[in-house]
Short mmCIF file of C-alpha atoms and ligand atoms in Angstrom, two decimals:
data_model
loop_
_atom_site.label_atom_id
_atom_site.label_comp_id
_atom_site.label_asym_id
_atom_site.label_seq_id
_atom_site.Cartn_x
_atom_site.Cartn_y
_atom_site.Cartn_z
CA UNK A 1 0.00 0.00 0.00
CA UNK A 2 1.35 3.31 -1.27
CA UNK A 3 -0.83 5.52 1.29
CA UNK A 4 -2.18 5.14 4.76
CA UNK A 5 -5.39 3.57 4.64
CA UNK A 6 -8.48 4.96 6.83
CA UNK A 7 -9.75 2.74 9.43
CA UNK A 8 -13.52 3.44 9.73
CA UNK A 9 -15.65 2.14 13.20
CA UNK A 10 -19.19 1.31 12.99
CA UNK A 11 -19.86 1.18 16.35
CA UNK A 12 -23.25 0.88 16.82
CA UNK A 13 -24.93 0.00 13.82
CA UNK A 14 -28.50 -0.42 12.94
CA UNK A 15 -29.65 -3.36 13.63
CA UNK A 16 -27.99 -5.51 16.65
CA UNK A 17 -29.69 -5.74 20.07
CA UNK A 18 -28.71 -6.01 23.33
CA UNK A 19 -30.08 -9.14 23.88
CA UNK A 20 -27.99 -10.38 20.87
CA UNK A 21 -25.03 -9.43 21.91
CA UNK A 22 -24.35 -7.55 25.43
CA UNK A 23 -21.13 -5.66 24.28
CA UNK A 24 -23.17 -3.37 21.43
CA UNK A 25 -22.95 -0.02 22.94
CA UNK A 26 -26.10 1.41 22.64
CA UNK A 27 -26.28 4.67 25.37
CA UNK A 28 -25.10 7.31 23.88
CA UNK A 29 -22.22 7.36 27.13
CA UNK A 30 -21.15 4.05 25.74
CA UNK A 31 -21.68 4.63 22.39
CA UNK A 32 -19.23 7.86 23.13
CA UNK A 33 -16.71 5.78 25.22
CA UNK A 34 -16.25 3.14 22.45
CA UNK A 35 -15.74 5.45 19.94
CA UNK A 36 -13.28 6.67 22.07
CA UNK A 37 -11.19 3.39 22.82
CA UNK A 38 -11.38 3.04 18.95
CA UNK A 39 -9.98 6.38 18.51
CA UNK A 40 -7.26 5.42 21.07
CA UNK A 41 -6.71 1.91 18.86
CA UNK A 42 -6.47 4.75 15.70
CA UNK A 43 -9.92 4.51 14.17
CA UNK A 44 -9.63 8.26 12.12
CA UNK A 45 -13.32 7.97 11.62
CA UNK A 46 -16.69 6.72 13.37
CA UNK A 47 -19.90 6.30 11.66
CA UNK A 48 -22.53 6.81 13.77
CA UNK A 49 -26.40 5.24 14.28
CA UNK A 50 -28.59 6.29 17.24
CA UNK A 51 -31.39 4.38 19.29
CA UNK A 52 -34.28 5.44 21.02
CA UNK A 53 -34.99 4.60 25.02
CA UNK A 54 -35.98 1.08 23.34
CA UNK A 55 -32.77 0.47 22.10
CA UNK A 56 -34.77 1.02 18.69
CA UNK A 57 -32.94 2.47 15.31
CA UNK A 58 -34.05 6.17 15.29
CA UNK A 59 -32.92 9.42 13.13
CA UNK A 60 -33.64 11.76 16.05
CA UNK A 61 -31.08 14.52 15.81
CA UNK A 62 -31.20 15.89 19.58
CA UNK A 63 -29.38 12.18 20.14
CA UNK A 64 -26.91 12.67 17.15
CA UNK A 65 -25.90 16.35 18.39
CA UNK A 66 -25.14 14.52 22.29
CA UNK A 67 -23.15 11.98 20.56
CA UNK A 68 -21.83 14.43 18.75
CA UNK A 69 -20.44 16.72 21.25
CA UNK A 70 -19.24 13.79 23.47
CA UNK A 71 -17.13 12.89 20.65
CA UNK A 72 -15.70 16.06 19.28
CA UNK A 73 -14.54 16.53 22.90
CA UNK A 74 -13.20 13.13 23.83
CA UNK A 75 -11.79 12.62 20.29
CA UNK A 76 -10.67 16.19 18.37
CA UNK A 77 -9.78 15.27 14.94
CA UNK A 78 -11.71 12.18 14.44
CA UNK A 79 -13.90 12.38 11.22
CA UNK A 80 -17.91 12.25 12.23
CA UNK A 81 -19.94 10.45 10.11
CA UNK A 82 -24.06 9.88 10.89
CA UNK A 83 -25.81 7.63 9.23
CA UNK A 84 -28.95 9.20 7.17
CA UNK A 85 -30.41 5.45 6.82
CA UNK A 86 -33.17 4.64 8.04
CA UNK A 87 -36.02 1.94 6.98
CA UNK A 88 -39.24 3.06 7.22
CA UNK A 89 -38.59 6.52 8.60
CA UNK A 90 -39.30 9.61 6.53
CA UNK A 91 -37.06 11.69 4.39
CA UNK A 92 -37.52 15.10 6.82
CA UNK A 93 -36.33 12.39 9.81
CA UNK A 94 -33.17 10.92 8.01
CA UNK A 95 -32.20 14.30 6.83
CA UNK A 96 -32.31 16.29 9.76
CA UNK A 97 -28.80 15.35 11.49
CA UNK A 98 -27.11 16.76 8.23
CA UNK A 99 -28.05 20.41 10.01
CA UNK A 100 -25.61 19.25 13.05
CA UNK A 101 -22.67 19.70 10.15
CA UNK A 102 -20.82 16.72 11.04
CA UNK A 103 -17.86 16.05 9.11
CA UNK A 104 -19.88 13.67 6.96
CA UNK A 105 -22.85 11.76 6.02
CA UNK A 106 -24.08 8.60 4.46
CA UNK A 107 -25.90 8.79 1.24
CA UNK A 108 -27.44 6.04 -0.17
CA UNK A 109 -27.99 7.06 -3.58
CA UNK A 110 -30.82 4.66 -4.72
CA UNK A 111 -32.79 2.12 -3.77
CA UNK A 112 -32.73 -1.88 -3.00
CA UNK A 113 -33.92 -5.15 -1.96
CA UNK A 114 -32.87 -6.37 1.90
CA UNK A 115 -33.49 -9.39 3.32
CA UNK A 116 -37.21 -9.10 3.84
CA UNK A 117 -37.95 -5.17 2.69
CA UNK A 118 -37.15 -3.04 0.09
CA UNK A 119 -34.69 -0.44 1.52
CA UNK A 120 -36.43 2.75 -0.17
CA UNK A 121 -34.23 5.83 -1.22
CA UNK A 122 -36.39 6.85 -3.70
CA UNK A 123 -34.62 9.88 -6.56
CA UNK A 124 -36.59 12.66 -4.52
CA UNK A 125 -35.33 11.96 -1.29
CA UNK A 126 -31.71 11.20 -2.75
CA UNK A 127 -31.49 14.52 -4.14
CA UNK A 128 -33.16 16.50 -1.10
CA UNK A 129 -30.47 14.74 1.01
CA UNK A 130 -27.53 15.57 -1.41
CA UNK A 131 -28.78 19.00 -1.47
CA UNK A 132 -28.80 19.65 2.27
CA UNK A 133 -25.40 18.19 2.38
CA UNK A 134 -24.10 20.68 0.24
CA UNK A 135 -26.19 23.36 1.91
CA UNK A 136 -24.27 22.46 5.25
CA UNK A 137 -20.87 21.63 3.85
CA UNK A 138 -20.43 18.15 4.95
CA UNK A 139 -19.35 15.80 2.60
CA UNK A 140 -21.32 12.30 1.33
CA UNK A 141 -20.23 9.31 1.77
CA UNK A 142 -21.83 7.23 -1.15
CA UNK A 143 -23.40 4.04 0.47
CA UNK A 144 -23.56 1.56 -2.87
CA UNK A 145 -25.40 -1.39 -2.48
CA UNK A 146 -26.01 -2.22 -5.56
CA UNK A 147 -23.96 -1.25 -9.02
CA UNK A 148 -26.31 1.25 -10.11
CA UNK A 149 -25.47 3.57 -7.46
CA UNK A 150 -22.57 3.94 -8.64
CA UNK A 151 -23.64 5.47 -11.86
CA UNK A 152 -25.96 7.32 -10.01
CA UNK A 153 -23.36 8.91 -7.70
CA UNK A 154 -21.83 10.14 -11.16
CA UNK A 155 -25.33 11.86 -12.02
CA UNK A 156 -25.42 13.72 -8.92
CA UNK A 157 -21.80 14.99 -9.37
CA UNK A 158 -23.31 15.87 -12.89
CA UNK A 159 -26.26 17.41 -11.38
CA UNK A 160 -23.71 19.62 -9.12
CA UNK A 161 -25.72 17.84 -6.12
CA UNK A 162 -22.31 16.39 -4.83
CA UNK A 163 -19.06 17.73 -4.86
CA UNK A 164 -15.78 15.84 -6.39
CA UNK A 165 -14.10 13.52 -5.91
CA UNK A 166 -16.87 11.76 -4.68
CA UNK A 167 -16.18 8.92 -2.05
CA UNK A 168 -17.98 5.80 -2.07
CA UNK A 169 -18.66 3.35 0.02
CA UNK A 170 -19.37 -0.44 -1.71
CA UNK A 171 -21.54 -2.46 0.40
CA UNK A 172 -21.41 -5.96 0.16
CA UNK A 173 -23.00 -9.04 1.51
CA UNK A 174 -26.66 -7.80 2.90
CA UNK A 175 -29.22 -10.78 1.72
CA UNK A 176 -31.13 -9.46 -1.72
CA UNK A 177 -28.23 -6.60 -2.42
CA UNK A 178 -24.70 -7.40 -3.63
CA UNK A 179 -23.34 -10.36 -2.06
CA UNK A 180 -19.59 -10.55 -0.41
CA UNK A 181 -17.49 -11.51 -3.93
CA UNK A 182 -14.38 -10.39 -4.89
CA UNK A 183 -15.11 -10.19 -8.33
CA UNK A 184 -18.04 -7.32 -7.59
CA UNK A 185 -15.74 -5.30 -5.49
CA UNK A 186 -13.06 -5.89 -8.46
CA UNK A 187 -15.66 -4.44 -11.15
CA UNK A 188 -16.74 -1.77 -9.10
CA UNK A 189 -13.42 -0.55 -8.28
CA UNK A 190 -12.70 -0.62 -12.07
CA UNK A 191 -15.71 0.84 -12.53
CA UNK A 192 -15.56 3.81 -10.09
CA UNK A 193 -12.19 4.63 -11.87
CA UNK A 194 -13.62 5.00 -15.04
CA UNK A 195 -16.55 6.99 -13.77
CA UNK A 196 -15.64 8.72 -11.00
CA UNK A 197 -11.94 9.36 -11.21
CA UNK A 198 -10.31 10.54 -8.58
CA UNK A 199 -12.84 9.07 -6.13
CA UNK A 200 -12.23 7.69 -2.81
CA UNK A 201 -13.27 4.50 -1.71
CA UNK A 202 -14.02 2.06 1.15
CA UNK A 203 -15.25 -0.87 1.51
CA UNK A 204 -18.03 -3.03 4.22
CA UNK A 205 -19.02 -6.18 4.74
CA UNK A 206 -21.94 -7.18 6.36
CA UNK A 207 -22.42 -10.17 8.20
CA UNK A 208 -20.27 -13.05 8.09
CA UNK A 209 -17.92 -11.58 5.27
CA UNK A 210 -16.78 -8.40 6.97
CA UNK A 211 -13.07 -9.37 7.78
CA UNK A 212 -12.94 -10.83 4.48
CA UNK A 213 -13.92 -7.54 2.81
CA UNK A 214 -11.65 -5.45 4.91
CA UNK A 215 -8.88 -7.68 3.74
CA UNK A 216 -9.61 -7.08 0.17
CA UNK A 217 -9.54 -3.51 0.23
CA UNK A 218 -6.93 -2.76 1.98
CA UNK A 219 -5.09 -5.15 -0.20
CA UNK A 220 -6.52 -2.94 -3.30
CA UNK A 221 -5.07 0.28 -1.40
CA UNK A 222 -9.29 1.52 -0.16
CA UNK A 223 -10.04 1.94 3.22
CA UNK A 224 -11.80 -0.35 5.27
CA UNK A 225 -14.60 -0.14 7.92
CA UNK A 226 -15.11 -2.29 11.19
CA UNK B 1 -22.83 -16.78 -33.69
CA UNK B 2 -22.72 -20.63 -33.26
CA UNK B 3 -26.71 -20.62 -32.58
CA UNK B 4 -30.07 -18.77 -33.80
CA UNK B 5 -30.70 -16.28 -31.78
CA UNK B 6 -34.24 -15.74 -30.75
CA UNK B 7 -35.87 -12.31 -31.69
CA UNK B 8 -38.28 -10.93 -29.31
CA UNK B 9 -40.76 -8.35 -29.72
CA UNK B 10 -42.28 -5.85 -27.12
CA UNK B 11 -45.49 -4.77 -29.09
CA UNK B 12 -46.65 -1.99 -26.55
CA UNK B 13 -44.30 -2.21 -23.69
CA UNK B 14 -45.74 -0.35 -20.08
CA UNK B 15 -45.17 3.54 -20.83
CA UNK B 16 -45.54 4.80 -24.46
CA UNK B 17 -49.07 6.55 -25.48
CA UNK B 18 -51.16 7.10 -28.40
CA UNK B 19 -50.04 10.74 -28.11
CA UNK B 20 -46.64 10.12 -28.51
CA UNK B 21 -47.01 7.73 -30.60
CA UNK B 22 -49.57 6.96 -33.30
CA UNK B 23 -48.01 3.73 -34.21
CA UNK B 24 -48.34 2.19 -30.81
CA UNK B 25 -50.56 -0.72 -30.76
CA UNK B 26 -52.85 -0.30 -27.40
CA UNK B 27 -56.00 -2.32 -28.47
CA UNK B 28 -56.12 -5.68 -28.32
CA UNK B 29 -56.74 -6.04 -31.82
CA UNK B 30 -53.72 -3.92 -32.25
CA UNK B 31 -51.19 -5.91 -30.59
CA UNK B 32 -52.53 -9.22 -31.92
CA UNK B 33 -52.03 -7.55 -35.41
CA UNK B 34 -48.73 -6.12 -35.18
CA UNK B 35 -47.31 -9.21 -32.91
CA UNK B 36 -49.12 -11.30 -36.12
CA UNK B 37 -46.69 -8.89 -38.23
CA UNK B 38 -43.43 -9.36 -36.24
CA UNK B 39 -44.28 -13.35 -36.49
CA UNK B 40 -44.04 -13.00 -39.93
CA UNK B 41 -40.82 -10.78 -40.09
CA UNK B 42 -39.25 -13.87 -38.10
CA UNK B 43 -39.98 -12.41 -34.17
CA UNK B 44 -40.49 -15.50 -32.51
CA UNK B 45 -41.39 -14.35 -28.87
CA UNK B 46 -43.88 -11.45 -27.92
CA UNK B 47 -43.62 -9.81 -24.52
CA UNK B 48 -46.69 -8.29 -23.36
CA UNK B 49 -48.14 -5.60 -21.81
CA UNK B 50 -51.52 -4.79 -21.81
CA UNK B 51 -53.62 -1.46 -21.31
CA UNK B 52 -57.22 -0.80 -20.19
CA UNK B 53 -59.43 1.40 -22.10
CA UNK B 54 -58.09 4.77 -21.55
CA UNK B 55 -54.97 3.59 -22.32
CA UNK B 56 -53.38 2.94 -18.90
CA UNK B 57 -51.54 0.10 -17.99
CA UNK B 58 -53.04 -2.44 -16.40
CA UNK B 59 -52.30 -6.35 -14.85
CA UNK B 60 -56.01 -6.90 -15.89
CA UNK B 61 -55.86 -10.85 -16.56
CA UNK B 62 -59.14 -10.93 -19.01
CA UNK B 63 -57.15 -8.51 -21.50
CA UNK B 64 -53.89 -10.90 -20.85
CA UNK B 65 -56.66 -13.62 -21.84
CA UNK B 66 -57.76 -12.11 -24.86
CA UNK B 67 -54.59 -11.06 -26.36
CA UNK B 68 -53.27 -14.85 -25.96
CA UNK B 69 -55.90 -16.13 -27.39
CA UNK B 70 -55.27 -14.04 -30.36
CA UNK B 71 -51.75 -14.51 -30.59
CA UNK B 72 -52.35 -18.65 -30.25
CA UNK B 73 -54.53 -18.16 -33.28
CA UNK B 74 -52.58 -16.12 -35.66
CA UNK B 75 -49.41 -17.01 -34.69
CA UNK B 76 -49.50 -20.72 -33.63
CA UNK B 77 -45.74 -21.54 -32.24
CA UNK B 78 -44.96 -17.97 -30.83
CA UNK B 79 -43.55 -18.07 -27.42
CA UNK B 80 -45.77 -15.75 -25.40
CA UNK B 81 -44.35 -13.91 -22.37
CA UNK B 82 -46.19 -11.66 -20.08
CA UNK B 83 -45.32 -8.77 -18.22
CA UNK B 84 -46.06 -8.94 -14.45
CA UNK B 85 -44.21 -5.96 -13.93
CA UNK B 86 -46.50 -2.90 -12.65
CA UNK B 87 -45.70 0.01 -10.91
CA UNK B 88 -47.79 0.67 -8.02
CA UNK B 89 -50.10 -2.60 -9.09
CA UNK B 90 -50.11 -5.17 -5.88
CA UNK B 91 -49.14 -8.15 -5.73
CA UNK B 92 -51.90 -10.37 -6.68
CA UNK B 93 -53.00 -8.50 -9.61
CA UNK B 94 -49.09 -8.04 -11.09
CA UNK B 95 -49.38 -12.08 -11.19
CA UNK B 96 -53.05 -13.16 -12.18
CA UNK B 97 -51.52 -13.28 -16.14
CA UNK B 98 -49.45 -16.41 -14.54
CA UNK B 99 -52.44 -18.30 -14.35
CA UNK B 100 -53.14 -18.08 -17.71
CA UNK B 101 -50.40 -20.53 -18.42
CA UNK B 102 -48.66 -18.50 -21.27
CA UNK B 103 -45.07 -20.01 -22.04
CA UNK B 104 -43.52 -17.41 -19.80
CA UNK B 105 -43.95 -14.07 -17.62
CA UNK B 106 -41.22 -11.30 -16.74
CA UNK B 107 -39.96 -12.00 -13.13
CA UNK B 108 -38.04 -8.73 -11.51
CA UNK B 109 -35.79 -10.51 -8.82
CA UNK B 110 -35.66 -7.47 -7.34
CA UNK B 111 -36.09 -3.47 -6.42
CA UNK B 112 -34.35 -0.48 -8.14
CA UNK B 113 -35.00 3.36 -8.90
CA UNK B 114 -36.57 4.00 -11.82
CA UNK B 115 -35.73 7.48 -13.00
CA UNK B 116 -38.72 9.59 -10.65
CA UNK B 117 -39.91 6.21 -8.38
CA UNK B 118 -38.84 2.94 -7.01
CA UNK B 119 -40.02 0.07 -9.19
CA UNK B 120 -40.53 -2.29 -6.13
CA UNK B 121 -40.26 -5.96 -5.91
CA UNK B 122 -40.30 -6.51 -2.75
CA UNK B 123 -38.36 -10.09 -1.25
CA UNK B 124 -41.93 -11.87 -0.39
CA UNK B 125 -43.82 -10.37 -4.25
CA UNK B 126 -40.63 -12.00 -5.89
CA UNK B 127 -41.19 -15.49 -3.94
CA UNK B 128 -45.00 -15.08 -4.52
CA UNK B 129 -44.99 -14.76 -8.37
CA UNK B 130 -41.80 -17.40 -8.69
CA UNK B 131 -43.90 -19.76 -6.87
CA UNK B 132 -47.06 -19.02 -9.18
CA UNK B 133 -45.00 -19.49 -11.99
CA UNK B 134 -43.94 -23.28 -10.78
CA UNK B 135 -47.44 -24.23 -10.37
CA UNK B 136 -48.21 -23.23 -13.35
CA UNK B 137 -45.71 -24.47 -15.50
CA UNK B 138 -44.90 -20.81 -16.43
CA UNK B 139 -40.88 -20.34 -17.23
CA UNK B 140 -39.41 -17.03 -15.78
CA UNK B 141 -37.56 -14.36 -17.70
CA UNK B 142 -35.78 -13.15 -14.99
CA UNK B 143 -35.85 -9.41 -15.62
CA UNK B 144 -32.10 -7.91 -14.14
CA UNK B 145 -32.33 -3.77 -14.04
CA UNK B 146 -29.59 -4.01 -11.52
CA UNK B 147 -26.62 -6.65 -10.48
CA UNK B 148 -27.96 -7.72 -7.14
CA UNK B 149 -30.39 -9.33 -9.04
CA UNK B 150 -28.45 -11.74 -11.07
CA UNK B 151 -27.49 -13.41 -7.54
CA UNK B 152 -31.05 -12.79 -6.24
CA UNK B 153 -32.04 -15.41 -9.44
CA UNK B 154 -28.89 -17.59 -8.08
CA UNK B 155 -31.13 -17.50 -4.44
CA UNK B 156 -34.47 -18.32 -6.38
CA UNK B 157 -32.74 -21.45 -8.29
CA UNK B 158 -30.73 -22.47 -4.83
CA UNK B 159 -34.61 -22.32 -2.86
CA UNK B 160 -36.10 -24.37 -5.69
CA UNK B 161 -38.22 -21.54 -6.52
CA UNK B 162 -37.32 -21.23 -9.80
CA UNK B 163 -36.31 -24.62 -12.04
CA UNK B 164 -32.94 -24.48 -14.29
CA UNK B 165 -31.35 -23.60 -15.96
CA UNK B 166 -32.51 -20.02 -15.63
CA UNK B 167 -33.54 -17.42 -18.22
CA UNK B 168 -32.87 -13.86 -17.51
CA UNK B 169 -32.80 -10.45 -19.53
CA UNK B 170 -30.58 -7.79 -19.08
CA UNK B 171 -32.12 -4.73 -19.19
CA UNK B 172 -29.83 -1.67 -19.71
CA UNK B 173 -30.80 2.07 -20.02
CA UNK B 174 -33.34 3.14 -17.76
CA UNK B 175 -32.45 6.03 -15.82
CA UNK B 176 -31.30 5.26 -12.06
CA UNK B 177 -30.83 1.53 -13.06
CA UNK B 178 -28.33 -0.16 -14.73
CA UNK B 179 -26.63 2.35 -17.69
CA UNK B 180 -26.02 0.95 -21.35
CA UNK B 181 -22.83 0.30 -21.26
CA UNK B 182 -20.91 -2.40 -22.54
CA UNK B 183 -18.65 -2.72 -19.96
CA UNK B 184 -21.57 -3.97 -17.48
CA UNK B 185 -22.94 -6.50 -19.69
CA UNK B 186 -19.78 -7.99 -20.38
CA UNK B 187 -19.53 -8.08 -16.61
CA UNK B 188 -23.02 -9.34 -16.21
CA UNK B 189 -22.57 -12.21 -18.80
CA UNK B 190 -19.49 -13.52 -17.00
CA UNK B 191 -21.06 -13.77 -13.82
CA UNK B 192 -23.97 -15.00 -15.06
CA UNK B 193 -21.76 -18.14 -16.91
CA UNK B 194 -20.16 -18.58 -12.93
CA UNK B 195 -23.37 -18.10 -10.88
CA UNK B 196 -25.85 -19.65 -12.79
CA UNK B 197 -23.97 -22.20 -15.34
CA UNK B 198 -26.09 -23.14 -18.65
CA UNK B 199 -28.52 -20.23 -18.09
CA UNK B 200 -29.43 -18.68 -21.19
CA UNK B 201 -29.94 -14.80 -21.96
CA UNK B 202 -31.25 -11.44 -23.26
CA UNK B 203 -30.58 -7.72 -23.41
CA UNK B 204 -32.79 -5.23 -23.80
CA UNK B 205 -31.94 -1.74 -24.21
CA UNK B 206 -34.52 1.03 -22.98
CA UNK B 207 -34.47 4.00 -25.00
CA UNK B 208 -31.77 5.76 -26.90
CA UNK B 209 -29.71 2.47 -26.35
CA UNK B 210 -31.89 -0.11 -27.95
CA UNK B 211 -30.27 -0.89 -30.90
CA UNK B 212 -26.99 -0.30 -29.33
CA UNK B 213 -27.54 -2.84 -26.83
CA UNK B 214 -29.40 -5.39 -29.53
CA UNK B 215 -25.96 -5.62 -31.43
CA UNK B 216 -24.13 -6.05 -28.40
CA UNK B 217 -25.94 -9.06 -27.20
CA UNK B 218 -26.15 -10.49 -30.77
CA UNK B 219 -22.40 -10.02 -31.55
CA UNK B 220 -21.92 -11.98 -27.64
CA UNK B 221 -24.35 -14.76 -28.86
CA UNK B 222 -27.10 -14.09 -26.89
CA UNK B 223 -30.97 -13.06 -27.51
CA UNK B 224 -32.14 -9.54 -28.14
CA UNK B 225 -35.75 -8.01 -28.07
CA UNK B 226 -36.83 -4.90 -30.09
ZN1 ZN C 1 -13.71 9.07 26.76
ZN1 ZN C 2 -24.79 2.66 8.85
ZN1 ZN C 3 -53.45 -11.72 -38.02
ZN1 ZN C 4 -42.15 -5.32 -20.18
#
């Protein structure tokens, strides 16, 4: 590898419970604290998810400004990064933590099948997001899950609804989107290239392949998230 | 090419009017005319769509009915394939053409944008209409706007939803999906000889692309529809 790559922390995520695993910090305190000990491991960035009192996903942006603050002041330079996702919640919801101006946000820029739902990020609420990113100065990160986002991550740089060089995230191995496979990550990276050059690029895996993924992009000079 | 390649027609397809086009056939007699025409010019599969009387589509099955009983008539050993696509349609009228028992029906395998909505194919509509389809006898044409969906088809065959090998049509140009560009159906034909061995194939182009994406497929040995 010719240049250092970023290691990303996902510390919370959207999904995991408690009751599926005790160590998921889910307060904001511990949510803040293990950011922290990642920061202290040299994680440069943390992408963050928030829960409600029921440990339940939520976009509620009076939780992402605590975790925030906790984390600007426990970790200085780290790169912020909130998560505009959100299944089933409304476009006004998943926007409104881009106001907070963290460093950056996640942009999934269209729209998929998951394991059992559709994961809806219709063009509308695509561009409305990209637009308040801009608005606010913090910078996308591209969530692809499937290869048509990738083209459509070139149309909003077209648009002038993101600024260049984009940075992507590929997405691999949720049920129903693209699965863990080298030779999609491969094509992709070829493909961003082409399309996008100059673009930055990490790469996740969900689930069972996520070391596996990590491995192959940092063997392909990306960055990798945890 | 080593083997005749089959020409399919798409008489009417789901979006194109009257006012845009005079030549459009949108009543039954119409389509059973001009698919009667393509027979004769050598087409020898017609996908259908079919559109109620103000010229709307519709998953209506008594105008499927009609139209196949026309076709069966004039053009006695045409491979008829109907849509079950639909755009906002549920889920049980999108599949009451299966019951019909034509040769085959269009089978998304999954969601996507669609240039100003989500064309959605949900996880449990997909196993619903693949399941149909078994019953009755129907063979898919897995319908690919995107690449998840080429393993999603994988999944189907692996569940013994779908029998093999599989049929499945690319379909390139529609904004927010997959592009037309060569590049991705080169990519998409390789996988497709890894992930689903023996599965045959067929590219449509949507727009501007058509004939662009026709000579691709032909020059690759595979299918192309008009
Ligand atoms: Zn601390
Ligand atoms: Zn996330
Ligand atoms: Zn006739
Ligand atoms: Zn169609």
């Amino acid at each position: 590898m010719s240049k250092p790559a970023i290691i990303s922390v996902a510390i919370t995520g959207s999904q995991p419970t408690k009751a599926q695993n005790a160590a998921v910090p889910i307060s904001l305190a511990e949510q803040i604290e293990s950011t922290h000990a990642a920061y202290e491991a040299g994680a440069a960035l943390v992408h963050i998810h928030v829960r409600d009192g029921d440990g339940k996903p939520t976009s509620n942006a009076m939780l992402f400004a605590e975790v925030q603050a906790g984390i600007r002041k426990h970790c200085p330079d780290m790169i912020i990064q909130h998560s505009t996702g959100g299944r089933g919640r409304n476009a006004g919801e998943r926007g409104s933590c881009i106001a907070l101006k963290p460093d950056m946000c996640s942009l999934a820029t269209g729209s998929v099948n998951f394991a059992t739902i559709i994961y809806e990020n219709p063009p509308q609420l695509v561009e409305d997001m990209a637009k308040a990113m801009l608005e606010n100065a913090v910078k996308p990160e591209c969530e692809l899950f499937d290869l048509a986002m990738l083209y459509n991550t070139r149309s909003l740089l077209d648009r002038g609804l993101i600024k260049g060089p984009a940075h992507v995230q590929f997405v691999l191995g949720i049920p129903n989107a693209l699965p863990a496979r080298e030779k999609v990550l491969d094509f992709m990276i070829e493909e961003l290239a082409e399309v996008l050059p100059g673009a930055t690029w990490t790469a996740a895996g969900i689930g069972r392949g996520q070391l596996e993924v990590n491995h192959w992009a940092l063997k392909r000079g990306g960055h990798a998230r945890t």
